[in-house]
PDB file of C-alpha atoms in Angstrom:
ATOM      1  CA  UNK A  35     -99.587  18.284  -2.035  1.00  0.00           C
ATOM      2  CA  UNK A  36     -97.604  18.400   1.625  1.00  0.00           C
ATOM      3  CA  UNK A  37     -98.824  14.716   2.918  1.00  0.00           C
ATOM      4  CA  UNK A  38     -95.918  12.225   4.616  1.00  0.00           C
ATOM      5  CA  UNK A  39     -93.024  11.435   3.164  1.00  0.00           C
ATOM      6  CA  UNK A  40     -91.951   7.581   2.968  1.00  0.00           C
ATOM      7  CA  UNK A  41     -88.663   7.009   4.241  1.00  0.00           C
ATOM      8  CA  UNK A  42     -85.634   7.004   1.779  1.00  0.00           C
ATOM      9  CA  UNK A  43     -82.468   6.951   0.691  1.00  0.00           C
ATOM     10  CA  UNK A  44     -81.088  10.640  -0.976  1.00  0.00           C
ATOM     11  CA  UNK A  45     -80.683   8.652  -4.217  1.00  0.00           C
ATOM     12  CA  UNK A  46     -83.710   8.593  -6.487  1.00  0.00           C
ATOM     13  CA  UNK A  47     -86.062  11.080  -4.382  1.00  0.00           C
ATOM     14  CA  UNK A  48     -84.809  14.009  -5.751  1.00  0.00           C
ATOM     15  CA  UNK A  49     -87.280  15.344  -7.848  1.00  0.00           C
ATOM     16  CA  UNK A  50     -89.335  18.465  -6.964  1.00  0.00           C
ATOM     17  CA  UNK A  51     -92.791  17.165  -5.722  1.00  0.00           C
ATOM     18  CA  UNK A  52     -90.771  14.446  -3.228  1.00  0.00           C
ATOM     19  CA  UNK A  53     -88.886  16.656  -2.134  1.00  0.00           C
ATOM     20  CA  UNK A  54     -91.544  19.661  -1.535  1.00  0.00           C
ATOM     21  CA  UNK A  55     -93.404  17.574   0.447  1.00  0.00           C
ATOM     22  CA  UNK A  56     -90.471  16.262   2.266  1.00  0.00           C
ATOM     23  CA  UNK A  57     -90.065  19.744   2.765  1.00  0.00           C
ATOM     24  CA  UNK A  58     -93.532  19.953   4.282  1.00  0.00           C
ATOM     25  CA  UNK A  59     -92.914  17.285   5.954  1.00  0.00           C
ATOM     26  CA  UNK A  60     -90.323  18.543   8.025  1.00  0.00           C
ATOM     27  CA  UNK A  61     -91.253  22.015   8.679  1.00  0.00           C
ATOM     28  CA  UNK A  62     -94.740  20.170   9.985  1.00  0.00           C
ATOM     29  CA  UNK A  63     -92.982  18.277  12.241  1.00  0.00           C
ATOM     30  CA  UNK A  64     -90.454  20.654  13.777  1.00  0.00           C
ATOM     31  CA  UNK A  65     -93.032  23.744  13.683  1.00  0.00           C
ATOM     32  CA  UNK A  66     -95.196  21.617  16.082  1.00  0.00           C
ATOM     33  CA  UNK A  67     -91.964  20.921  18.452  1.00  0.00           C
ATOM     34  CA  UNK A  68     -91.689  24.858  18.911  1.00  0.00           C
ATOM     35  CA  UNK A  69     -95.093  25.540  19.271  1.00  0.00           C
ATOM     36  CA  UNK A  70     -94.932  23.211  22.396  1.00  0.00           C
ATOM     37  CA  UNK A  71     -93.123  25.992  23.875  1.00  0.00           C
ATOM     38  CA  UNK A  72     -94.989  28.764  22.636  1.00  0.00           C
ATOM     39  CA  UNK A  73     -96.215  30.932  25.064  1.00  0.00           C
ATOM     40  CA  UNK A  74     -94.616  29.843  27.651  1.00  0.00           C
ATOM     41  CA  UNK A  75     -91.505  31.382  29.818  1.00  0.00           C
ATOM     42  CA  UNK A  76     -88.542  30.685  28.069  1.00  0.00           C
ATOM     43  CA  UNK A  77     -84.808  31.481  28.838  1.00  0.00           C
ATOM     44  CA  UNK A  78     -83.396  33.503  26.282  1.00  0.00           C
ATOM     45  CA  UNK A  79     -80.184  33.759  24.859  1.00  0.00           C
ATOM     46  CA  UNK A  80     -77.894  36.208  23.498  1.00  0.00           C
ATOM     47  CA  UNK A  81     -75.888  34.363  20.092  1.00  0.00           C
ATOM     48  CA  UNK A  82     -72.349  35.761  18.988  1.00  0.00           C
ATOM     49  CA  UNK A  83     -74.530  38.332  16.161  1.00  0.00           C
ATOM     50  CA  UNK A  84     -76.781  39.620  19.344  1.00  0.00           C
ATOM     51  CA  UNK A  85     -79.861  37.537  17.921  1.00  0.00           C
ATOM     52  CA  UNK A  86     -81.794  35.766  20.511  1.00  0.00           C
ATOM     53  CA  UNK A  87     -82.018  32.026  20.975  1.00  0.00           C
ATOM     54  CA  UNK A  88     -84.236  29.898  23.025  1.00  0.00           C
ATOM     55  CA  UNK A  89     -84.032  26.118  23.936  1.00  0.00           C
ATOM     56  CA  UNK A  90     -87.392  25.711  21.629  1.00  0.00           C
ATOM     57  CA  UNK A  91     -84.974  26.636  18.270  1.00  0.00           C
ATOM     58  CA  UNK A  92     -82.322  24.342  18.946  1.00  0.00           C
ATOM     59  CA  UNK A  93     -85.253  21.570  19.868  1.00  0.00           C
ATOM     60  CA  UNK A  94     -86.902  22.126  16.917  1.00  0.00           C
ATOM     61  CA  UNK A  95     -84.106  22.152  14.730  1.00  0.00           C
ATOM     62  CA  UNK A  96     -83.249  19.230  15.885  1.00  0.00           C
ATOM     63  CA  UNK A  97     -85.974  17.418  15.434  1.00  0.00           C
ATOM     64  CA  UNK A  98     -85.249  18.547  11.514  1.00  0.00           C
ATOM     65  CA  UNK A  99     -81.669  17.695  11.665  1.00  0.00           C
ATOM     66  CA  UNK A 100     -82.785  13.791  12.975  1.00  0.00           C
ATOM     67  CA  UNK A 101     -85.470  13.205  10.169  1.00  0.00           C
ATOM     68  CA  UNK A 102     -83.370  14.414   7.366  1.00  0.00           C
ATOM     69  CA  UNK A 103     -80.658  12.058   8.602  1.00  0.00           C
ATOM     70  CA  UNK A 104     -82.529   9.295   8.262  1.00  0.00           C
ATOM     71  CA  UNK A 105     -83.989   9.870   4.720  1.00  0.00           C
ATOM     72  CA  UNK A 106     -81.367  11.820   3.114  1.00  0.00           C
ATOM     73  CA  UNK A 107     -78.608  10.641   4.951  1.00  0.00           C
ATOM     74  CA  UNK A 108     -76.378  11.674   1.831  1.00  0.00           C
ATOM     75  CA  UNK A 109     -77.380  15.369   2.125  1.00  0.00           C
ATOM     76  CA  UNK A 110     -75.705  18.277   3.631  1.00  0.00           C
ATOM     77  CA  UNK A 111     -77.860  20.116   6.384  1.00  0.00           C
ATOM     78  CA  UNK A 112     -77.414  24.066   6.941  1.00  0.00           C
ATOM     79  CA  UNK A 113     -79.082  25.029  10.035  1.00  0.00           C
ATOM     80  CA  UNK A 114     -79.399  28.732  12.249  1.00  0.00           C
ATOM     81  CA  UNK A 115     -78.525  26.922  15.248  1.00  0.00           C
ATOM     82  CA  UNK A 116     -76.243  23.921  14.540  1.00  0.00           C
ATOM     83  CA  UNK A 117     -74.513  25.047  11.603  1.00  0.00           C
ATOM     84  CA  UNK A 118     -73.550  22.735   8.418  1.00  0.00           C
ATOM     85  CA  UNK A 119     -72.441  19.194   7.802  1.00  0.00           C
ATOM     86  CA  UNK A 120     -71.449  17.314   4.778  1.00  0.00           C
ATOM     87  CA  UNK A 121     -70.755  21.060   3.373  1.00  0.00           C
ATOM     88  CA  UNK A 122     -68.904  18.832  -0.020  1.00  0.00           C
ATOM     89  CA  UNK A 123     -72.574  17.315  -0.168  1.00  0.00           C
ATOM     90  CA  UNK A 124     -74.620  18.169  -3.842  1.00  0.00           C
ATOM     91  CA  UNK A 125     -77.945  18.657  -2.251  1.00  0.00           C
ATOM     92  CA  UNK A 126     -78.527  20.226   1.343  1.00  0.00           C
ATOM     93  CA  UNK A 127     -81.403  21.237   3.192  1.00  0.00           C
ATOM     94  CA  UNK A 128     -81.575  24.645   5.008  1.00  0.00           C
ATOM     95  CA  UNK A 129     -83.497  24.978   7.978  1.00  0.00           C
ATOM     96  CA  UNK A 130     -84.787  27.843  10.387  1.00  0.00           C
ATOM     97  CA  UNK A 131     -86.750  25.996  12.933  1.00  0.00           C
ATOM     98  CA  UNK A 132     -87.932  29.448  14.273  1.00  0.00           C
ATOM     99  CA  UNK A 133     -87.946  32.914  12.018  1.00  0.00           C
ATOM    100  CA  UNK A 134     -89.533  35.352  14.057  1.00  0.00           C
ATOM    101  CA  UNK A 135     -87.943  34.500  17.553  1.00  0.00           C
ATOM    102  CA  UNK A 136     -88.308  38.146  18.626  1.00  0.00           C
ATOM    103  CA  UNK A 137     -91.954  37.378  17.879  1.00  0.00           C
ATOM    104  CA  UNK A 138     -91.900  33.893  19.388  1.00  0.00           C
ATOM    105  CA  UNK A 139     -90.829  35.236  23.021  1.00  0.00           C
ATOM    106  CA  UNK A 140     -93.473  37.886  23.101  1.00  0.00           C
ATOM    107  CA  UNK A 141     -95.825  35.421  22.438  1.00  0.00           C
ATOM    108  CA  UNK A 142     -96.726  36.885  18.792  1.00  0.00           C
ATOM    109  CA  UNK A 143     -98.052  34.399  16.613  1.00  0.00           C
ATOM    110  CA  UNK A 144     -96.659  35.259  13.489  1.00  0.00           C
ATOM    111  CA  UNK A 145     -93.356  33.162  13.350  1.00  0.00           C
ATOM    112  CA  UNK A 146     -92.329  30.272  11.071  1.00  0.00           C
ATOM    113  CA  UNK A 147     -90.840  26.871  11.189  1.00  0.00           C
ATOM    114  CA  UNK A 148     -88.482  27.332   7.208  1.00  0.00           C
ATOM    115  CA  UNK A 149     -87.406  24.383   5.447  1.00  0.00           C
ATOM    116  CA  UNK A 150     -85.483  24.768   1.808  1.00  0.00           C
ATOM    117  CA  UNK A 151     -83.612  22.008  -0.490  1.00  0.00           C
ATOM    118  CA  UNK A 152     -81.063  23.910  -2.500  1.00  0.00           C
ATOM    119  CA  UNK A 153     -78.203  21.957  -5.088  1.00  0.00           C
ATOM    120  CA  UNK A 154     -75.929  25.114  -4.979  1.00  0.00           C
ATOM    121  CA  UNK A 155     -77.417  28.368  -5.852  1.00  0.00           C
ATOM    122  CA  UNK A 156     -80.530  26.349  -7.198  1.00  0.00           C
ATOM    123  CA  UNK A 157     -83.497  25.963  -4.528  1.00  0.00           C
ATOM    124  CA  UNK A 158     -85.681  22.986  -5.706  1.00  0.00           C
ATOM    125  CA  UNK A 159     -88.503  23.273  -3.068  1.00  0.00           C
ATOM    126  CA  UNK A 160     -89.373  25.397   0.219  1.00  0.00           C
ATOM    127  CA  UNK A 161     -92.069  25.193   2.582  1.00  0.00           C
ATOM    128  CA  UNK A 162     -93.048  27.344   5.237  1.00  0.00           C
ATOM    129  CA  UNK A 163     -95.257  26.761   8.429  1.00  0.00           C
ATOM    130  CA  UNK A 164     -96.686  28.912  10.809  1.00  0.00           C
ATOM    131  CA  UNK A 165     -97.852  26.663  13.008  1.00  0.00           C
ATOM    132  CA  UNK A 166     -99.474  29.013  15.708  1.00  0.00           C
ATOM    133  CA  UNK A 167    -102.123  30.528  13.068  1.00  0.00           C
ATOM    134  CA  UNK A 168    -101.873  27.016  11.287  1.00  0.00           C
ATOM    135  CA  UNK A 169    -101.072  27.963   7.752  1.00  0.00           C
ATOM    136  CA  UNK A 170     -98.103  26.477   5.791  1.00  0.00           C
ATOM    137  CA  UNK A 171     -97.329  27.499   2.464  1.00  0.00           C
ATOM    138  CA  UNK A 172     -94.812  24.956  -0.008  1.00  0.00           C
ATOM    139  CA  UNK A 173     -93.410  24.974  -3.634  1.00  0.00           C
ATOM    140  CA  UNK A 174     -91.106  22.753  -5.626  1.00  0.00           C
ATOM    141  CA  UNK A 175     -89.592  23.762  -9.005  1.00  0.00           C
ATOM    142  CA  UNK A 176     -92.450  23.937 -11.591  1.00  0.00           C
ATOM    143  CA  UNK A 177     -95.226  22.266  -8.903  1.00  0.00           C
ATOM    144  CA  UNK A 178     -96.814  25.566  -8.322  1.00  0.00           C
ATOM    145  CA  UNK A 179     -97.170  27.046  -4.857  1.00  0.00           C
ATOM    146  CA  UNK A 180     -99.604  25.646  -2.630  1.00  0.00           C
ATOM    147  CA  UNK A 181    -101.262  27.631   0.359  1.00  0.00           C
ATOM    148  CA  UNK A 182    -102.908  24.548   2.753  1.00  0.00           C
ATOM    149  CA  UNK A 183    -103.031  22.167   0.444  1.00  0.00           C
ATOM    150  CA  UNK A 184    -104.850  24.521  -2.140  1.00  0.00           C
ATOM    151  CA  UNK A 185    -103.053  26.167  -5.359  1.00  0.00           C
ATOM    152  CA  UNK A 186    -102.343  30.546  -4.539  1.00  0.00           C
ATOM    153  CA  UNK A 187    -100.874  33.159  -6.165  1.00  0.00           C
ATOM    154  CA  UNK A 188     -99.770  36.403  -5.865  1.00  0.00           C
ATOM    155  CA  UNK A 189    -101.796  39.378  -6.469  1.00  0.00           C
ATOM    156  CA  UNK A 190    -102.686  40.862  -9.403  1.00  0.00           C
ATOM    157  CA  UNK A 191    -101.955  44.761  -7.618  1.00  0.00           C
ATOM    158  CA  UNK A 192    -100.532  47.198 -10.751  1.00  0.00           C
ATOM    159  CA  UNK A 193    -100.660  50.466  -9.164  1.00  0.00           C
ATOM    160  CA  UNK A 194     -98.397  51.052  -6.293  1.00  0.00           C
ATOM    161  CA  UNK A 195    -101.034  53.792  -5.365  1.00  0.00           C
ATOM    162  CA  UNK A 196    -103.091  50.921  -4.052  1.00  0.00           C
ATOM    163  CA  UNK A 197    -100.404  48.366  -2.866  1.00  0.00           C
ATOM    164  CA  UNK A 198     -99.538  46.960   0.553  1.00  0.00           C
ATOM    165  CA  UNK A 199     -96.136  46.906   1.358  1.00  0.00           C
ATOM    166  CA  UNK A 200     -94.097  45.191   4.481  1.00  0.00           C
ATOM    167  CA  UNK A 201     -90.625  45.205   5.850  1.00  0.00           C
ATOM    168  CA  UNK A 202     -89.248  43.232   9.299  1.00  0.00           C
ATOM    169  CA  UNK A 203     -88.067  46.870  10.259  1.00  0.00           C
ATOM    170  CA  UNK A 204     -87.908  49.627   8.394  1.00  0.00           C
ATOM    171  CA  UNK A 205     -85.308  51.712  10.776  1.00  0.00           C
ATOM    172  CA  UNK A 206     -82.170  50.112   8.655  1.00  0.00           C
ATOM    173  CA  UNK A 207     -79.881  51.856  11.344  1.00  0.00           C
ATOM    174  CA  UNK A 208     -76.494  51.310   9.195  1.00  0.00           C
ATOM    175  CA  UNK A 209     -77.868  52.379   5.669  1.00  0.00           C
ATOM    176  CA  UNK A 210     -79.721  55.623   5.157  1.00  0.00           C
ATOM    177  CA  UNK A 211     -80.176  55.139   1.370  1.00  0.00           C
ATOM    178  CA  UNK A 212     -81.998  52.121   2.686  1.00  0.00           C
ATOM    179  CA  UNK A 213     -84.093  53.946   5.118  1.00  0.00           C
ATOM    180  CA  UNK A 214     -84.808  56.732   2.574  1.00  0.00           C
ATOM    181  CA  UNK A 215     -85.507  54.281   0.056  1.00  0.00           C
ATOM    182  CA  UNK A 216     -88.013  52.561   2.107  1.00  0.00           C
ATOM    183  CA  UNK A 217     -89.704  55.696   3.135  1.00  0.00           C
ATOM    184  CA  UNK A 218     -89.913  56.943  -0.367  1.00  0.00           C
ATOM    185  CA  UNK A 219     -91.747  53.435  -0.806  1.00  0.00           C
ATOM    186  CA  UNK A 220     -94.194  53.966   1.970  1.00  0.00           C
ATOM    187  CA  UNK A 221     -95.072  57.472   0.975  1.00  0.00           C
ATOM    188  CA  UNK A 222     -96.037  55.999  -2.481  1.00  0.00           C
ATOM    189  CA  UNK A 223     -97.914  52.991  -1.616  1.00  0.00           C
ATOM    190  CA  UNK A 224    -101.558  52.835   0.261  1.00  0.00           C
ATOM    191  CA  UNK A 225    -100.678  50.581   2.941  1.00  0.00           C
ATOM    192  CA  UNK A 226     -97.161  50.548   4.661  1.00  0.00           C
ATOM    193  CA  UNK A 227     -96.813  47.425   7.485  1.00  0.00           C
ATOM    194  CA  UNK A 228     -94.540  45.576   9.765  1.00  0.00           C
ATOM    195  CA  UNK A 229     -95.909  42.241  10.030  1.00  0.00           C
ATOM    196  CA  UNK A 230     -92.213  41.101   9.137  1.00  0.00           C
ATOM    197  CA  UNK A 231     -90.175  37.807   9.258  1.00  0.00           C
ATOM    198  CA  UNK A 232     -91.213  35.046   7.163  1.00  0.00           C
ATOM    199  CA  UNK A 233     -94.824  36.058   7.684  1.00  0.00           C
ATOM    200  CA  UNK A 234     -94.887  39.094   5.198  1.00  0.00           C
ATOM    201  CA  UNK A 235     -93.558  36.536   2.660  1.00  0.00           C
ATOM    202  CA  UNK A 236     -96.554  34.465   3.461  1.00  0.00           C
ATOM    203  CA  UNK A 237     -98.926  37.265   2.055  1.00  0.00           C
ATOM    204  CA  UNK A 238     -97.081  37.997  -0.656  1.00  0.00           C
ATOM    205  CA  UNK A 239     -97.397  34.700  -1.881  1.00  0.00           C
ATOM    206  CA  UNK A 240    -100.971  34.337  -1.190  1.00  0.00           C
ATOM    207  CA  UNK A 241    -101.850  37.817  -2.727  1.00  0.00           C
ATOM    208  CA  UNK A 242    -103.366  39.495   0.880  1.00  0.00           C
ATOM    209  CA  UNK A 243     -99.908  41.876   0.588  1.00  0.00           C
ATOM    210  CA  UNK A 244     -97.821  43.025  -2.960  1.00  0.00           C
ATOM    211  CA  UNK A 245     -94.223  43.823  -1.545  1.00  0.00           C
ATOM    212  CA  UNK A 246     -92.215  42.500   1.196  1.00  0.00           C
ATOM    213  CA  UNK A 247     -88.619  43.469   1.816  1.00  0.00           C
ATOM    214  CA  UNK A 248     -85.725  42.948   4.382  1.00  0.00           C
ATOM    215  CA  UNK A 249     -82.387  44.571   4.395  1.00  0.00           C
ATOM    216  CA  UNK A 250     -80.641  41.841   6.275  1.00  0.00           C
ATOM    217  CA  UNK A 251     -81.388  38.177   5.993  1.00  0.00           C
ATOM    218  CA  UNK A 252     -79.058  35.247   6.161  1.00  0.00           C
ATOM    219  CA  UNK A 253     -79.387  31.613   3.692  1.00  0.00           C
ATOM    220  CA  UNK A 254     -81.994  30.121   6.014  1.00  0.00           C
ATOM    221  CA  UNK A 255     -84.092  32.914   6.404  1.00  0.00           C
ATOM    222  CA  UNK A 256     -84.850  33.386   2.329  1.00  0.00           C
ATOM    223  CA  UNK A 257     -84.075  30.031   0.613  1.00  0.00           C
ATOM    224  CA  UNK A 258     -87.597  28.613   1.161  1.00  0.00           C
ATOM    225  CA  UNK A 259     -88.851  31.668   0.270  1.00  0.00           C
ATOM    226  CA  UNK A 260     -87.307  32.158  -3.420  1.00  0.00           C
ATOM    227  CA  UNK A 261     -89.579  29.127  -4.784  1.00  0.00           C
ATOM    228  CA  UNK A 262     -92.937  30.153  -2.663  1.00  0.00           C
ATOM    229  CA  UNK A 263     -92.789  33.134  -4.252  1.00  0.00           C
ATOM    230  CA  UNK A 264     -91.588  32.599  -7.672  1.00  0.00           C
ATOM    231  CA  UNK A 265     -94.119  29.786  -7.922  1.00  0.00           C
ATOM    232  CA  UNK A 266     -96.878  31.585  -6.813  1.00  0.00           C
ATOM    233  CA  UNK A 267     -96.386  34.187  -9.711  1.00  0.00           C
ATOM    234  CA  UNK A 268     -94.285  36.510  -8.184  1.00  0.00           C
ATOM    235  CA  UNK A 269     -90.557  38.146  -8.226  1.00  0.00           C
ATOM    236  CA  UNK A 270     -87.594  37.673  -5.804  1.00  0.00           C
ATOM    237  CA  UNK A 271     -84.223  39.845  -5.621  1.00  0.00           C
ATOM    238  CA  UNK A 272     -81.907  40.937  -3.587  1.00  0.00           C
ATOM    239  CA  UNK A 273     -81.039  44.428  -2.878  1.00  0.00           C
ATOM    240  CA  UNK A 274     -78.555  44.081  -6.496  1.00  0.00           C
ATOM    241  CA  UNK A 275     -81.694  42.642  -8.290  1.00  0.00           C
ATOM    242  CA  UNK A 276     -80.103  39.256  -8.801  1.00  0.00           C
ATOM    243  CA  UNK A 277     -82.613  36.486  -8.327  1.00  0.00           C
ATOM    244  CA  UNK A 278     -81.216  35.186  -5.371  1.00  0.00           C
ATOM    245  CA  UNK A 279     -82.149  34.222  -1.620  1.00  0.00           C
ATOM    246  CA  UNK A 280     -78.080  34.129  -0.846  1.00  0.00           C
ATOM    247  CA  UNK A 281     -77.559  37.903  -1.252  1.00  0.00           C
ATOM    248  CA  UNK A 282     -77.636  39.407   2.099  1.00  0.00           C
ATOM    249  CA  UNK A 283     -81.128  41.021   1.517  1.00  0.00           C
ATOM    250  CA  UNK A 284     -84.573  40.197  -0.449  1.00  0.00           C
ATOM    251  CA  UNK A 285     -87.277  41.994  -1.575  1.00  0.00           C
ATOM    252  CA  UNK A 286     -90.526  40.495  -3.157  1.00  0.00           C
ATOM    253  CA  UNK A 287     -93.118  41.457  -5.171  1.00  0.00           C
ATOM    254  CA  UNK A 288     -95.971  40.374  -7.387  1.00  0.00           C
ATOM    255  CA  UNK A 289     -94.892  40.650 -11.080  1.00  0.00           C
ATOM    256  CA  UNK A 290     -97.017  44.090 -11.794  1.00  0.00           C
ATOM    257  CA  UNK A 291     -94.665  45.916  -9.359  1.00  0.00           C
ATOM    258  CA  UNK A 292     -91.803  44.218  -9.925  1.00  0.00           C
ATOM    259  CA  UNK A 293     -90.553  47.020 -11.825  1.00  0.00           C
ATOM    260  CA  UNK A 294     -91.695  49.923 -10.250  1.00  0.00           C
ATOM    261  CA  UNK A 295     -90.667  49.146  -6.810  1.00  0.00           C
ATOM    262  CA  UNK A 296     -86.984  47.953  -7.747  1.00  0.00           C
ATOM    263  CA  UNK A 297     -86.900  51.291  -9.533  1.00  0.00           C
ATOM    264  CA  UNK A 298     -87.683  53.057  -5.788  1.00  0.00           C
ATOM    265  CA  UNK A 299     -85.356  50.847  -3.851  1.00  0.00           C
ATOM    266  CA  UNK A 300     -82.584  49.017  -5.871  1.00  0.00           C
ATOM    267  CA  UNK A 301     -81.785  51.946  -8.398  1.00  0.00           C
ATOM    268  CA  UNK A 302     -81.679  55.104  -5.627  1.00  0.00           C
ATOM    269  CA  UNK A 303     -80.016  52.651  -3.007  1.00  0.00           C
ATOM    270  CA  UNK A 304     -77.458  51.442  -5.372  1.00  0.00           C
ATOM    271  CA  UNK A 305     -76.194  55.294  -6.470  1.00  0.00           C
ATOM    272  CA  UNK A 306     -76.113  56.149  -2.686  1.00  0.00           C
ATOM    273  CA  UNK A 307     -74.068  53.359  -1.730  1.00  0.00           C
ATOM    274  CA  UNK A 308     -71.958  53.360  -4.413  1.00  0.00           C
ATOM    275  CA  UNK A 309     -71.707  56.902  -6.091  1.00  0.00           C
ATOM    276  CA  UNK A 310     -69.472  57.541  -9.018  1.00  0.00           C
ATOM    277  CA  UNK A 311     -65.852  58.876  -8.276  1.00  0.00           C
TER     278      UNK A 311
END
């Protein structure tokens, strides 16, 4: 399911298996560009937010912006690094070329290369790529989600009792209810982790962890991961519960807990934050 990609125009290769493994395609390709820098010294960057950059992002993102140009060269392009173009354009493609830079500069394998293909609110396909523990993980609307090249799922985990859970970082210095939420979570769960970014997304959709949540993500960070997960059986919200990556924040579940945990972190945050005059 993620092989090459012929080139061609953005006219008549929209549908959702083209353009998953287009998807593939380019995360492939601009995963291995950072990875050429991986462990290596690297100058770092401060941006405007106080994120860090390195010259690996911006090559591999890039890389990206080049091959979708030539394809799709009807197609807006929403990048971390180089911003948008064509912004009046139906379809664009959202790209992180690294999530997990923090990671990335420590030489910590577990970052990912993010490619999504969104017509407004509406992501059609996503693929992700870790290309330093070589796994990728795609999905396209109604393809299924595919975990190297084979079919996955979420888990099947009903009892929160027994679930893993994961966050990026569960310190959430400017929201309290979030912190308290979280730790309300952890105390209720068997297994409470940090292996955060993209990769906690990756387990969730491949069933090794049940719940994965952020409290801060921007459009490039979640939109390939709203079709991973919801084709591989599971359930993605924001913070509000709307099924959207464009909300600020995510969590995601399998479908068991779905529920349960939304109860623990959506319903308690959203008195706290906004309590009745």
């Amino acid at each position: 399911m993620t092989g090459s990609t012929e080139p061609h125009g953005s006219q008549g290769a929209g549908d959702a298996p083209s353009l998953m493994q287009a998807a593939a395609e380019v995360a492939r390709l601009a995963g291995a560009r950072a990875l050429e820098s991986f462990g290596r010294q690297l100058e770092v960057e401060a941006k405007h937010d106080g994120s860090p950059v390195t010259i690996a992002d911006r090559a591999a993102e890039q890389l990206a912006r080049e091959w979708i140009e030539r394809r799709f060269p009807d197609d807006g392009i929403l990048g971390e690094e180089f911003g948008l173009v064509r912004p009046e354009a139906t379809r664009r493609w959202i790209l992180d070329p690294i999530d997990g830079t923090l990671s990335f500069i420590r030489g910590v394998p577990l970052w990912g290369t993010l490619v999504a293909v969104a017509e407004g609110d509406a992501v059609l396909a996503g693929a992700a790529f870790f290309p330093a523990i070589r796994e990728i993980v795609t999905a396209g609307r109604a393809c299924g989600c595919w975990w190297n090249e084979q079919p996955c799922a979420v888990s099947q985990t009903r009892d929160l009792a027994a679930a893993t859970v994961l966050a990026t970082d569960v310190r959430f210095p400017e929201r309290r209810a979030r912190r308290d939420a979280w730790d309300a979570l952890s105390r209720q769960c068997r297994v409470a982790r940090t292996w955060g970014d993209c990769y906690g997304y990756l387990l969730v959709a491949t069933g090794r962890a049940d719940v994965m949540v952020d409290d801060v993500v921007s459009a490039w960070d979640a939109a390939a991961i709203l079709p991973i997960i919801e084709e591989a059986g599971g359930v993605l919200t924001d913070w509000a519960a709307n099924p959207t990556p464009f909300g600020g924040d995510v969590i995601a579940t399998n479908s068991a807990l779905a529920n349960v945990v939304r109860d623990i972190l959506v319903h308690d945050v959203a008195r706290a934050e906004n309590p009745s005059p």
